[in-house]
PDB file of C-alpha atoms and ligand atoms in Angstrom:
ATOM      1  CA  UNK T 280       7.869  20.777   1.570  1.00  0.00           C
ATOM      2  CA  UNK T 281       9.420  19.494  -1.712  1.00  0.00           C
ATOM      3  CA  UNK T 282       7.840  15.938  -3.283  1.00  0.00           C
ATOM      4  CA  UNK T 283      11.078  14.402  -2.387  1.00  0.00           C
ATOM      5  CA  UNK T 284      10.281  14.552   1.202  1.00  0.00           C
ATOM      6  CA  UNK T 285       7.112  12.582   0.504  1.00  0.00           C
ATOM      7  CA  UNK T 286       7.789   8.580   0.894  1.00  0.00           C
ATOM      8  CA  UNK T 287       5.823   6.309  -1.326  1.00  0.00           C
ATOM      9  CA  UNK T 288       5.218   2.887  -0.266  1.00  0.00           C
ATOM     10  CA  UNK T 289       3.409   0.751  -2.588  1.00  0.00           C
ATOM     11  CA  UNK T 290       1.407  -2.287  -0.728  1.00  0.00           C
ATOM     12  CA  UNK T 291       1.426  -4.831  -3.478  1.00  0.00           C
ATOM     13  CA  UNK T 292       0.878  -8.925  -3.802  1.00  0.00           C
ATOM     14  CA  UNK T 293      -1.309 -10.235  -6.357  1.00  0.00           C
ATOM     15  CA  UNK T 294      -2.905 -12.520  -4.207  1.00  0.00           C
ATOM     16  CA  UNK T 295      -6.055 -11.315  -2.666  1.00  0.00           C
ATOM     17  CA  UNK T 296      -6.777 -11.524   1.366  1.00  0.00           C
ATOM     18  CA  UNK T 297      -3.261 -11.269   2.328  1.00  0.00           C
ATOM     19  CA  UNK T 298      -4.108  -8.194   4.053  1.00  0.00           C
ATOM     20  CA  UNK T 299      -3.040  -5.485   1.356  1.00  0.00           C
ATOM     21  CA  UNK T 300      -5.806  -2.962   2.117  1.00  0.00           C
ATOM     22  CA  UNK T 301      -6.258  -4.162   5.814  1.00  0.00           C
ATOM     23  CA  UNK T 302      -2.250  -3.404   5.748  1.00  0.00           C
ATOM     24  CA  UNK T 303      -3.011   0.587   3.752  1.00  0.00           C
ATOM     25  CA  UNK T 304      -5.838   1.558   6.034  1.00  0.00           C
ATOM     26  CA  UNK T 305      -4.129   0.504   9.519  1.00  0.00           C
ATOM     27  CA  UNK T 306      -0.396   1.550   8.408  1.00  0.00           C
ATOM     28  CA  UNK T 307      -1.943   4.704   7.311  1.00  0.00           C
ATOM     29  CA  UNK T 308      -3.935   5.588  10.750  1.00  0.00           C
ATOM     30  CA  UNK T 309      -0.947   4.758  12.872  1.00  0.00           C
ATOM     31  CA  UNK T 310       1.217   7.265  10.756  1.00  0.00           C
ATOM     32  CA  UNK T 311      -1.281   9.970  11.433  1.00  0.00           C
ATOM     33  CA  UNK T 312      -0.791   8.755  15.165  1.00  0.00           C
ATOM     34  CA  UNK T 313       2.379   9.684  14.826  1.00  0.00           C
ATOM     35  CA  UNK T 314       2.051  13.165  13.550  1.00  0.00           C
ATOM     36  CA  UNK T 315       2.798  12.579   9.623  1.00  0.00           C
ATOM     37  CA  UNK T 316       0.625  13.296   7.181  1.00  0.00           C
ATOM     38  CA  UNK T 317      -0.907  10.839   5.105  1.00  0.00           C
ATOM     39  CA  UNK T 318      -2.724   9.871   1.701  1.00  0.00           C
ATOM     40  CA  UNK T 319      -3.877   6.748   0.893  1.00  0.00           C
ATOM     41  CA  UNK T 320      -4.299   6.104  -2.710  1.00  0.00           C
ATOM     42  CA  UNK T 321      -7.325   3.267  -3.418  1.00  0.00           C
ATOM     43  CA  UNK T 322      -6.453   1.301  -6.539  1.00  0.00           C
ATOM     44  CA  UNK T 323      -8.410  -1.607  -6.503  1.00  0.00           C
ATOM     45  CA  UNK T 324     -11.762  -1.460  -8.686  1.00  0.00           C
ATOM     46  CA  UNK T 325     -13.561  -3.600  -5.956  1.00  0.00           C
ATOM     47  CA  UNK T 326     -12.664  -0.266  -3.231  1.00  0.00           C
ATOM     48  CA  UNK T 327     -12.597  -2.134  -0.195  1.00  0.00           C
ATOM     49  CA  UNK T 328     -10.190   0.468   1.183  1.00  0.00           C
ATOM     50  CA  UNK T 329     -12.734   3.358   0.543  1.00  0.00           C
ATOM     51  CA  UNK T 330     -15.802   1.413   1.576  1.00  0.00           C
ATOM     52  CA  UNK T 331     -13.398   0.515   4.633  1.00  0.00           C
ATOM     53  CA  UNK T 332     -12.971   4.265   5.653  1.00  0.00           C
ATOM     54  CA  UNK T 333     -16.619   4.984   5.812  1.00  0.00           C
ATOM     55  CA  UNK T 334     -17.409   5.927   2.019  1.00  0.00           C
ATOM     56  CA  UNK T 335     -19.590   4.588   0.090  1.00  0.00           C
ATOM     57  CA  UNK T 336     -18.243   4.017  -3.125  1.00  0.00           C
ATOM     58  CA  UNK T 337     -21.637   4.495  -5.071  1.00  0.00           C
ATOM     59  CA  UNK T 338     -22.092   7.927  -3.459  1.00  0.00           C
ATOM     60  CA  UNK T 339     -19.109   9.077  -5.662  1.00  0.00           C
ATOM     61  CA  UNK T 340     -19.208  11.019  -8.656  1.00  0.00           C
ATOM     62  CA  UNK T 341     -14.978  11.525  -8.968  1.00  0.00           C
ATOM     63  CA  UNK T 342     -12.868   8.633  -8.180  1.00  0.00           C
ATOM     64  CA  UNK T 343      -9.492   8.170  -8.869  1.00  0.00           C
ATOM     65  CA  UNK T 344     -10.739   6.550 -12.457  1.00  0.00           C
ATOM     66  CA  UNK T 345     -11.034  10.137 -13.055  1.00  0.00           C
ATOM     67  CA  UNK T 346      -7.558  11.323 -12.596  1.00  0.00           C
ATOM     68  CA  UNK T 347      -5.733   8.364 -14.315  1.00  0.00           C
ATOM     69  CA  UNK T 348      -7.488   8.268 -17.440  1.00  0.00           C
ATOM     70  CA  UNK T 349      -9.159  11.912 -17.918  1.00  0.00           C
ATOM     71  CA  UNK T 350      -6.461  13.808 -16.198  1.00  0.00           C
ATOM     72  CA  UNK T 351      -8.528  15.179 -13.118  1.00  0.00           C
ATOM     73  CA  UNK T 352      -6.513  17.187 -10.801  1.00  0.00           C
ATOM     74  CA  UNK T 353      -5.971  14.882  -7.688  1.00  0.00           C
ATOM     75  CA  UNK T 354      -6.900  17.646  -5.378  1.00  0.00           C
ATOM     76  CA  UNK T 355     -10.554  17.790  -6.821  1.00  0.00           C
ATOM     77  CA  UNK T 356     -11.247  14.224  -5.561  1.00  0.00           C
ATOM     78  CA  UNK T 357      -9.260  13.761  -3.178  1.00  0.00           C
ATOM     79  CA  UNK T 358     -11.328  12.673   0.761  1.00  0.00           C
ATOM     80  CA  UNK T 359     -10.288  13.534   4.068  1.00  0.00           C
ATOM     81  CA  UNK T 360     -11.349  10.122   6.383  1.00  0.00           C
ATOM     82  CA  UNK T 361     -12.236   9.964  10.404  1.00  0.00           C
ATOM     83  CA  UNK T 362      -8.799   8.226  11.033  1.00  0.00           C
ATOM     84  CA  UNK T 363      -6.857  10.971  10.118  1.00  0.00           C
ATOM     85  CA  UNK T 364      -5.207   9.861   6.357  1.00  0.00           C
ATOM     86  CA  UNK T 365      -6.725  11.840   3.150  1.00  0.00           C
ATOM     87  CA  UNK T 366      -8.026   9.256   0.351  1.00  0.00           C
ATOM     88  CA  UNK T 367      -8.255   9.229  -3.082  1.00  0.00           C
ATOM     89  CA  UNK T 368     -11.023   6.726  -3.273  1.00  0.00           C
ATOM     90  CA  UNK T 369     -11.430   4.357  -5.815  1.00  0.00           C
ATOM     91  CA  UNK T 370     -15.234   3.322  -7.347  1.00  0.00           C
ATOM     92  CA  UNK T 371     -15.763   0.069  -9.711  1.00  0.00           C
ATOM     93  CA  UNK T 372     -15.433   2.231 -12.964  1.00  0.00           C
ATOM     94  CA  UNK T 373     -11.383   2.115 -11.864  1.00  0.00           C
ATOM     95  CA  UNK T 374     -12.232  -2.078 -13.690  1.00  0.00           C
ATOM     96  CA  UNK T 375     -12.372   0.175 -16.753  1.00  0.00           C
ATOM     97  CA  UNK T 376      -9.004   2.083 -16.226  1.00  0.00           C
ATOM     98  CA  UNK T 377      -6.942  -0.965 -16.936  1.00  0.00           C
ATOM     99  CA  UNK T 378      -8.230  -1.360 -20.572  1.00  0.00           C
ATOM    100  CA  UNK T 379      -8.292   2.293 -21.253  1.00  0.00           C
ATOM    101  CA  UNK T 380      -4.769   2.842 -20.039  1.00  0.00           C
ATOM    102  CA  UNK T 381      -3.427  -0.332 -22.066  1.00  0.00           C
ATOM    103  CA  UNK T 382      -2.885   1.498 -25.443  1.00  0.00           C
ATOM    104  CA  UNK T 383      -1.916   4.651 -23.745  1.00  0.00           C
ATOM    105  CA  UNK T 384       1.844   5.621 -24.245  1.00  0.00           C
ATOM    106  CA  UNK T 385       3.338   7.042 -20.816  1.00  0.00           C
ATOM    107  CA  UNK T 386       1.062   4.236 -18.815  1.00  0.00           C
ATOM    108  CA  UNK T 387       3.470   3.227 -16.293  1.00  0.00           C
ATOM    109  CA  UNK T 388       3.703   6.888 -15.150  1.00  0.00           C
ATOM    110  CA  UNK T 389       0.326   7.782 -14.968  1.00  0.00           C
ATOM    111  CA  UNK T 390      -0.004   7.294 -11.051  1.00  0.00           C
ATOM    112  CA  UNK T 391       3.247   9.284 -10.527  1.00  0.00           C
ATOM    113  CA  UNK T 392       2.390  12.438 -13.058  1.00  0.00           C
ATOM    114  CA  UNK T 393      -0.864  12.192 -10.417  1.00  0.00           C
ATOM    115  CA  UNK T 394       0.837  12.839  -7.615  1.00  0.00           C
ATOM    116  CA  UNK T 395       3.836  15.068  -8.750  1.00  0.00           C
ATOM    117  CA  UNK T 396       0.759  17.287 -10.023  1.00  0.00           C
ATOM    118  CA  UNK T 397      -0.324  16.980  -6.292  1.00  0.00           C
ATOM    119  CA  UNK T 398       2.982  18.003  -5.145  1.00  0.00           C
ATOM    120  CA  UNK T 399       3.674  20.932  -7.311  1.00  0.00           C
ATOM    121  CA  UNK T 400       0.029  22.115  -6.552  1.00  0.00           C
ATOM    122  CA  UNK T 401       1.514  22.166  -3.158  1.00  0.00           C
ATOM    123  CA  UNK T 402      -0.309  19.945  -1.747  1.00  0.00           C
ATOM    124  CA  UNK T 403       2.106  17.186  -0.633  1.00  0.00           C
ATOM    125  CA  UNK T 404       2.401  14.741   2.026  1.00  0.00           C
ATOM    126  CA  UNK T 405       4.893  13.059   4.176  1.00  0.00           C
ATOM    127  CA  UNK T 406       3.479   9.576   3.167  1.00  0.00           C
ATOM    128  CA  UNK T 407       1.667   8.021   0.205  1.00  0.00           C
ATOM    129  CA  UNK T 408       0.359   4.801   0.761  1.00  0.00           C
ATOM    130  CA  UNK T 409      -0.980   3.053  -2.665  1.00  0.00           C
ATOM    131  CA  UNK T 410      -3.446   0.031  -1.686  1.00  0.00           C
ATOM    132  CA  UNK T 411      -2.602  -2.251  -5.370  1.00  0.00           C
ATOM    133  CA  UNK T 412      -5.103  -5.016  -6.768  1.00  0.00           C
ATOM    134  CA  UNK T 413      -4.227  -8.658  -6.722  1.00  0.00           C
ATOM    135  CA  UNK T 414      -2.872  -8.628 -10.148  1.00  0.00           C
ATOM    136  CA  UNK T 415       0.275  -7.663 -11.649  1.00  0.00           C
ATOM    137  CA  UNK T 416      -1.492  -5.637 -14.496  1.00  0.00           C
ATOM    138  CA  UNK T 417      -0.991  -1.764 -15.519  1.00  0.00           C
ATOM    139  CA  UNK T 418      -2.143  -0.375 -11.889  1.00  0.00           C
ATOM    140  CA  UNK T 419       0.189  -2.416  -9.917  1.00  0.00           C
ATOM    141  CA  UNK T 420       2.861  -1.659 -12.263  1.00  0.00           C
ATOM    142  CA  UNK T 421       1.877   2.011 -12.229  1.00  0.00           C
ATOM    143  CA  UNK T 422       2.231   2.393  -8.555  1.00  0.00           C
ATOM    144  CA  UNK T 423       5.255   0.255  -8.181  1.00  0.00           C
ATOM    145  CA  UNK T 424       6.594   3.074 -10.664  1.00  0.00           C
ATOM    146  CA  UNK T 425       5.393   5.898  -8.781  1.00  0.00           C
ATOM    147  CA  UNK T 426       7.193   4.697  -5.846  1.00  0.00           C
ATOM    148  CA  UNK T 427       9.805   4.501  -3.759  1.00  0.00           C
ATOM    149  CA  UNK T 428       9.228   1.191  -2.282  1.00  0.00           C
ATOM    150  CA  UNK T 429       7.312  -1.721  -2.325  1.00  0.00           C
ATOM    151  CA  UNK T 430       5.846  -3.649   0.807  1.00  0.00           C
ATOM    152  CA  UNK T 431       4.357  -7.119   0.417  1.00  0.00           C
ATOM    153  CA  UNK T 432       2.532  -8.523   2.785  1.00  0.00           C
ATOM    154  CA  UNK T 433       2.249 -11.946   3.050  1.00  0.00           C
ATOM    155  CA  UNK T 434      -0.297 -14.516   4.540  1.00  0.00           C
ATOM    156  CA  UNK T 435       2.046 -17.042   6.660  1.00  0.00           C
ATOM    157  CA  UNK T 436      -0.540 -19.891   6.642  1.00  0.00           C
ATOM    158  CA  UNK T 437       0.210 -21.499   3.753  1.00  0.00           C
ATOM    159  CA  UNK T 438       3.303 -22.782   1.907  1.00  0.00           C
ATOM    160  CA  UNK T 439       1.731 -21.534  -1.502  1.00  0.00           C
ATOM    161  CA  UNK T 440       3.713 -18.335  -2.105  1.00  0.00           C
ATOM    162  CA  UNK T 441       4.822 -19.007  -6.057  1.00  0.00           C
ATOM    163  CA  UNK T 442       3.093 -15.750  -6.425  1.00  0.00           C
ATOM    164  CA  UNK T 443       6.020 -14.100  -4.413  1.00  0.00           C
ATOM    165  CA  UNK T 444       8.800 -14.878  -7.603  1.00  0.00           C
ATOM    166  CA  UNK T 445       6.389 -13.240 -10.267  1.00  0.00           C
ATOM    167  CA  UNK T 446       5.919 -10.322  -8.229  1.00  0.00           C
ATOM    168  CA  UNK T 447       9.446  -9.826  -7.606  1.00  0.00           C
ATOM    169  CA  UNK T 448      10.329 -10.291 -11.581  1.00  0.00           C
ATOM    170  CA  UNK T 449       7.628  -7.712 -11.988  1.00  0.00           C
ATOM    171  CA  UNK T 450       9.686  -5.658  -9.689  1.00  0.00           C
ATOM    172  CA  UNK T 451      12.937  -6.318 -11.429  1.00  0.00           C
ATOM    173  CA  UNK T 452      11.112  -4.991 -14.520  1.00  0.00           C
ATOM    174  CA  UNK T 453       9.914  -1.602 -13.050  1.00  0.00           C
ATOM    175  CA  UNK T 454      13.160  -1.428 -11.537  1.00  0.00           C
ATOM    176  CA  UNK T 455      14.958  -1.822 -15.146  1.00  0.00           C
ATOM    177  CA  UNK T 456      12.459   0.140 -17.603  1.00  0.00           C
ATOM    178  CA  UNK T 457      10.761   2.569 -15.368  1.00  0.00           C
ATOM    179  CA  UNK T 458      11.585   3.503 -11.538  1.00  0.00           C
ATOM    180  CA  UNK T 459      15.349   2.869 -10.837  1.00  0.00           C
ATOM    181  CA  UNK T 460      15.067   3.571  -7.482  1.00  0.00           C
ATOM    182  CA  UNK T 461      12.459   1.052  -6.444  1.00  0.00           C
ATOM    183  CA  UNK T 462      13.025  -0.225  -3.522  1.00  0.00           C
ATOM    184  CA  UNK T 463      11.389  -3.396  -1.845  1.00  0.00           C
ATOM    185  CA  UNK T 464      11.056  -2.871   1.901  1.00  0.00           C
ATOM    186  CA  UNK T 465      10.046  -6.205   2.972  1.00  0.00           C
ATOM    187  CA  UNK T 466       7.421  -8.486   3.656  1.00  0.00           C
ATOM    188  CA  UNK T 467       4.939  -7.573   5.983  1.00  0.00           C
ATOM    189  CA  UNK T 468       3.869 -10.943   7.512  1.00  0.00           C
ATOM    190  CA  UNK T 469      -0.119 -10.664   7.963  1.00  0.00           C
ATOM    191  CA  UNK T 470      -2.447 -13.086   9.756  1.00  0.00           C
ATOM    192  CA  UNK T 471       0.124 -14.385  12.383  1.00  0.00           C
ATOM    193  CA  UNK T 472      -0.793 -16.894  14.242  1.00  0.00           C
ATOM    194  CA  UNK T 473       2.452 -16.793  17.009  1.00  0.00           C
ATOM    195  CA  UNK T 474       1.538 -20.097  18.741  1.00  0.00           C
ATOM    196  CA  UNK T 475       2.138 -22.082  16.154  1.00  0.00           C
ATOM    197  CA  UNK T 476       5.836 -23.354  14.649  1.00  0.00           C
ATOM    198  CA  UNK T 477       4.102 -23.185  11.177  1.00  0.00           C
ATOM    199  CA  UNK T 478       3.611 -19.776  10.893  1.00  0.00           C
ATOM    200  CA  UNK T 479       7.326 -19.251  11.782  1.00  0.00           C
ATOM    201  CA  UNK T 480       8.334 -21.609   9.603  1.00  0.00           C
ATOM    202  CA  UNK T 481       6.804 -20.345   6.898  1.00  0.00           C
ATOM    203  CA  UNK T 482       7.941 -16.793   7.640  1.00  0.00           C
ATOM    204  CA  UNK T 483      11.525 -18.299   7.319  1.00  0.00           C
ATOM    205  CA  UNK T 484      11.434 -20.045   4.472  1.00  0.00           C
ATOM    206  CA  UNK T 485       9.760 -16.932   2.532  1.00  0.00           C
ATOM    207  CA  UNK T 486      12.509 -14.352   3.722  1.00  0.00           C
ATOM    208  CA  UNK T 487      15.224 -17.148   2.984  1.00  0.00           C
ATOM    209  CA  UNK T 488      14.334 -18.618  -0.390  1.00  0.00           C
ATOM    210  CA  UNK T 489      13.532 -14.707  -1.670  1.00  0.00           C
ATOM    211  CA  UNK T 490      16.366 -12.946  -0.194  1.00  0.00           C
ATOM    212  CA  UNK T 491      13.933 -10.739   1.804  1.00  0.00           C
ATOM    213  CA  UNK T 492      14.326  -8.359   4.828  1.00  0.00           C
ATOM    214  CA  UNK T 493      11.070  -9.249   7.486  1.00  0.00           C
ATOM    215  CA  UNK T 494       9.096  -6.029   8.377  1.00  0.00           C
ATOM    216  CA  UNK T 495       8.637  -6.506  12.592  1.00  0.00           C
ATOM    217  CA  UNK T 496       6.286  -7.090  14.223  1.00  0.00           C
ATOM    218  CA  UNK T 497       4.036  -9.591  12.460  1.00  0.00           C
ATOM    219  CA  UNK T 498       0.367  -8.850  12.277  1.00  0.00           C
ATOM    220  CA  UNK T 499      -1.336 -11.439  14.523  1.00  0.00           C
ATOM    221  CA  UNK T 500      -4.255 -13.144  13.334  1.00  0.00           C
ATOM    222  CA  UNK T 501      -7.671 -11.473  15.051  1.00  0.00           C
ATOM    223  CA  UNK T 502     -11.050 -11.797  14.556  1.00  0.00           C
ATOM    224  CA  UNK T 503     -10.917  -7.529  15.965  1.00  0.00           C
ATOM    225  CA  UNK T 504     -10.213  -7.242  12.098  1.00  0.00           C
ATOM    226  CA  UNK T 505     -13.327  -8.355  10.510  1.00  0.00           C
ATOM    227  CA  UNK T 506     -15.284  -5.616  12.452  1.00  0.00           C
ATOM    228  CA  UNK T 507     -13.718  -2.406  11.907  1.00  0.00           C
ATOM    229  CA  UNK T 508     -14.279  -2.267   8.092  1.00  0.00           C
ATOM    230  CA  UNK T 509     -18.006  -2.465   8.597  1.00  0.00           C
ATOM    231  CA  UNK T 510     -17.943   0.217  11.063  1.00  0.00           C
ATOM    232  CA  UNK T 511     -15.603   2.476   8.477  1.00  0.00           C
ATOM    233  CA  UNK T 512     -12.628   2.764  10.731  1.00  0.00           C
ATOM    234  CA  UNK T 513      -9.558   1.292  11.223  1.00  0.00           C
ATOM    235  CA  UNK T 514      -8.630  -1.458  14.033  1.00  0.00           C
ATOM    236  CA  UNK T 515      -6.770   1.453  15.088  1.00  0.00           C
ATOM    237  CA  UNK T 516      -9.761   3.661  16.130  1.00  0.00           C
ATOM    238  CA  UNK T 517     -12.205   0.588  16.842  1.00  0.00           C
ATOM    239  CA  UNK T 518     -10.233  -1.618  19.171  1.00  0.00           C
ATOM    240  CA  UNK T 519      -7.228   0.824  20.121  1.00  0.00           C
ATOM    241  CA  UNK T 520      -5.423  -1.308  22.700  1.00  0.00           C
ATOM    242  CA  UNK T 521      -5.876  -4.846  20.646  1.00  0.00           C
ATOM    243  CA  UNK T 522      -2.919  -6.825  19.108  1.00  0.00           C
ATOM    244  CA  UNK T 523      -3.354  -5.940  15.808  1.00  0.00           C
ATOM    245  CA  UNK T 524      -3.329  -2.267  16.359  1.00  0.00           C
ATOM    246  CA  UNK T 525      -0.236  -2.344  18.463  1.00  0.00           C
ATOM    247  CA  UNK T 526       1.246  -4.877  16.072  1.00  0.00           C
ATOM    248  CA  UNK T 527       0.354  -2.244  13.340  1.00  0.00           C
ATOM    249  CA  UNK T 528       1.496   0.767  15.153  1.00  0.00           C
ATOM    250  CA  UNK T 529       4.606  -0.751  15.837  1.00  0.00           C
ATOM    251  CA  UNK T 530       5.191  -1.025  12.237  1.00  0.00           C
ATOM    252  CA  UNK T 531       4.287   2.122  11.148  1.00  0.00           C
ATOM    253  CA  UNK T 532       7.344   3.326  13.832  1.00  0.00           C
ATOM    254  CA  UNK T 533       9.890   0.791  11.879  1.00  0.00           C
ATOM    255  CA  UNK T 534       8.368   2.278   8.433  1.00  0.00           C
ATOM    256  CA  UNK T 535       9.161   5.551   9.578  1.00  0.00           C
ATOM    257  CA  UNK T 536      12.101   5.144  11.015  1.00  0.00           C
ATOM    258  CA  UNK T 537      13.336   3.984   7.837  1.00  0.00           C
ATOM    259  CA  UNK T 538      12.197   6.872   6.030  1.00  0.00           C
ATOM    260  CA  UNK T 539      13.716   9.337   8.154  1.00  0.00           C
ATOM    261  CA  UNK T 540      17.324   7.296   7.916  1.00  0.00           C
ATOM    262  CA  UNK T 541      16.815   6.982   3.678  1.00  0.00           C
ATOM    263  CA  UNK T 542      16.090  10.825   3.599  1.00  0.00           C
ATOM    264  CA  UNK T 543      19.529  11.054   5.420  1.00  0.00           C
ATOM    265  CA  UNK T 544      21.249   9.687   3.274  1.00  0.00           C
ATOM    266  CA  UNK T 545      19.489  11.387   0.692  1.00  0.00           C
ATOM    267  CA  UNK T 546      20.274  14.627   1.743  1.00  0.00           C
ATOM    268  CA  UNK T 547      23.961  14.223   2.520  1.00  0.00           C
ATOM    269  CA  UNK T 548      24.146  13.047  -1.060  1.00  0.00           C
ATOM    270  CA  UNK T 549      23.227  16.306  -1.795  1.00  0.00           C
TER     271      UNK T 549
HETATM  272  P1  LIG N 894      -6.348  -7.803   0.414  1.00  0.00           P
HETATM  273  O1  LIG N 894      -6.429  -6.315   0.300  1.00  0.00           O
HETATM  274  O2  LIG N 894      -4.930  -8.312   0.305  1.00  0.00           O
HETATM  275  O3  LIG N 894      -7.257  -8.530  -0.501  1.00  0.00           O
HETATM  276  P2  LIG N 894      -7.757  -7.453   2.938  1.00  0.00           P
HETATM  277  O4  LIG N 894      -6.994  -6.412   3.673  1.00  0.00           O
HETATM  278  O5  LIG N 894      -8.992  -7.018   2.247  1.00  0.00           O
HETATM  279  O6  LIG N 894      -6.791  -8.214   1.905  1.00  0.00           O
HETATM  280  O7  LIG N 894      -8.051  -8.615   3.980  1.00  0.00           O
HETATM  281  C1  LIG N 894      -8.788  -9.766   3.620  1.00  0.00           C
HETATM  282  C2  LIG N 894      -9.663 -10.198   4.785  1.00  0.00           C
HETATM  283  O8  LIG N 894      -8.865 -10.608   5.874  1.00  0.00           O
HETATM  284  C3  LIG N 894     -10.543  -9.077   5.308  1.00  0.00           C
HETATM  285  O9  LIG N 894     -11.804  -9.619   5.609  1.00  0.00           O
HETATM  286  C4  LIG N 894      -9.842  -8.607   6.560  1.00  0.00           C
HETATM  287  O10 LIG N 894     -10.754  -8.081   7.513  1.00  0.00           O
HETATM  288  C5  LIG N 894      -9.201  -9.883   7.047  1.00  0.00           C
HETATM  289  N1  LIG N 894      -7.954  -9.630   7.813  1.00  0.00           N
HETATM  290  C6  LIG N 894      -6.950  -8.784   7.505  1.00  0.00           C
HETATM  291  N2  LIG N 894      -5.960  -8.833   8.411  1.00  0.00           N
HETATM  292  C7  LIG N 894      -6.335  -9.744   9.329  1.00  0.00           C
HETATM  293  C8  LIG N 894      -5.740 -10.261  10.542  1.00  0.00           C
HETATM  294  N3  LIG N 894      -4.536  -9.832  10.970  1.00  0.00           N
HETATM  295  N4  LIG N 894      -6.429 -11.180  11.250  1.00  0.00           N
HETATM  296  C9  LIG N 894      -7.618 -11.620  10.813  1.00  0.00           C
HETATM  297  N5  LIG N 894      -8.234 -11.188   9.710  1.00  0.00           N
HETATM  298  C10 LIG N 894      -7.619 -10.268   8.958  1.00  0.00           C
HETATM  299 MG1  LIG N 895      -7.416  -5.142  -1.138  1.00  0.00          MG
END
C-alpha cells in the first residue's frame, strides 16, 4: 500500500478541553471497528492521549521526542494499544521539542519526513490521526503540514470561539508556505448538550461566521467520558452502547466515507 493511500487528519484547536485527544483516541478505536488500520500520533507534551490508552508515560524510554528531534525511526517507538490503533506516544520531554526544533531549518516537515520514513519502511496505515497541543506553535504547524486535513473540534457551550480565526489564518499559512493540499474537514462539535437551543445556536453561528462544513453527529455531552481515560480505554471499549460512542462511531463512518470519495477522485486524476 503506497503512503498516498494513508489519510492524515490532524485534530487541532488551540484551546484546551475541547475534546482534541478525547476526539484522537475515540475516532481512532471506531476506525479500527471498522476494519482500517490506524496510528495515532501523541503530540502534546502533557500525553494525555498515551496515558489515556493505558501507558504510562514515565515507563517510556522512546517517545516521539525521539523521532522529531534525533531522527529515531518511527517504527522503533512506535505502541500497539488494547483498542486496536498503534501509538506513537508522547512523554513530557516532547515540552523540549518545541525549542529544539525552533532554529532547525526543514521544521515544518519534520512530522511528515516521520511518517513518509514510516511509509517507505513499509509500514503504512490507512489512517493517521495526529492528537495537536492547544497552541499554534511548531508541532501544530508541523502536523497541519504533514497532513491532509485538519479537524477542529469545538466546545459548543460558549460563545468564546476568537480562537477559531487564528487557527484558520494559521491554516491559510500552512496552506500557502508548506502543505498546498491542506484541507480543513470541519468542525467536530464536542460536548453537545442536544436539549438545549444554545448549543445549536452556537453550532450555527460557528459554521456560519467561519464558512465551515459541520462534521455529523455532534458528540453529546456525558459524564461516560471522564471514566474511560482512567481505565486506559476508549468510551468505545468501556461503555460500547453509550451516546458518545455511537455519536463517535458514527463519525468515524462520515470520516471515512470521505476518504474513500477524495481517494476517488484522486485516482481518476491519475
Ligand atoms: P483536549 O485534548 O482538547 O484538551 P480532552 O479530550 O482532553 O480535550 O478533553 C477534556 C476533558 O473533557 C477530559 O476530561 C474529557 O474526559 C472530557 N470530555 C471530552 N469529551 C467529552 C464529552 N463529550 N462529554 C463530557 N466530557 C468530555
Ligand atoms: Mg489533548
Amino acid at each position: 500500500m503506497g503512503p498516498d493511500m494513508t489519510t492524515t487528519l490532524a485534530v487541532a484547536n488551540q484551546k484546551g478541553g475541547v475534546a482534541k485527544t478525547t476526539s484522537v483516541a475515540s475516532i481512532g478505536a471506531a476506525l479500527v471497528e471498522l476494519g482500517q488500520t490506524v496510528l495515532l500520533v501523541d503530540l502534546d507534551p502533557q500525553s494525555c492521549l498515551t496515558f489515556s490508552l493505558g501507558i504510562d508515560p514515565e515507563d517510556l524510554e522512546l517517545s516521539v521526542h525521539h523521532v522529531l528531534t534525533k531522527g529515531l525511526a518511527p517504527s522503533e517507538v512506535i505502541l500497539p494499544t488494547s483498542d486496536g490503533p498503534d501509538l506513537l506516544p508522547a512523554t513530557i520531554e516532547l515540552a523540549r521539542a518545541e525549542a529544539d526544533l525552533l532554529t532547525r531549518t526543514g521544521r515544518e516537515h519534520v512530522i511528515k519526513s516521520a511518517l513518509d520514513d514510516l511509509a517507505e519502511a513499509g509500514q503504512s496505515y490507512d489512517w493517521v490521526l495526529l492528537d495537536c497541543p492547544p497552541s499554534l506553535g511548531v508541532l501544530t504547524v508541523a502536523a497541519l503540514t504533514a497532513a491532509d486535513g485538519v479537524l477542529i473540534p469545538l466546545q459548543c457551550e460558549t460563545l468564546s470561539h476568537r480562537g477559531v480565526g487564528q487557527l484558520l489564518d494559521t491554516v491559510h499559512d500552512v496552506r500557502r508556505f508548506t502543505n498546498r493540499k491542506l484541507q480543513i474537514w470541519g468542525v467536530l462539535p464536542t460536548m453537545y448538550d442536544g436539549r438545549t437551543n444554545h448549543s445549536r445556536t452556537v453550532l450555527e453561528t460557528i459554521s456560519a461566521t467561519y464558512d465551515l462544513d459541520v462534521v455529523e453527529p455532534p458528540i453529546p455531552k456525558t459524564i461516560k467520558f471522564a471514566e474511560a481515560p482512567a481505565a486506559g480505554r476508549t468510551i468505545l471499549a468501556t461503555s460500547r452502547s453509550s451516546k458518545g460512542a455511537k455519536a463517535y462511531r458514527e463519525v468515524a463512518a462520515t470520516l471515512l466515507a470521505r476518504a474513500k470519495a477524495g481517494k476517488k477522485g484522486r485516482a481518476k486524476k491519475r
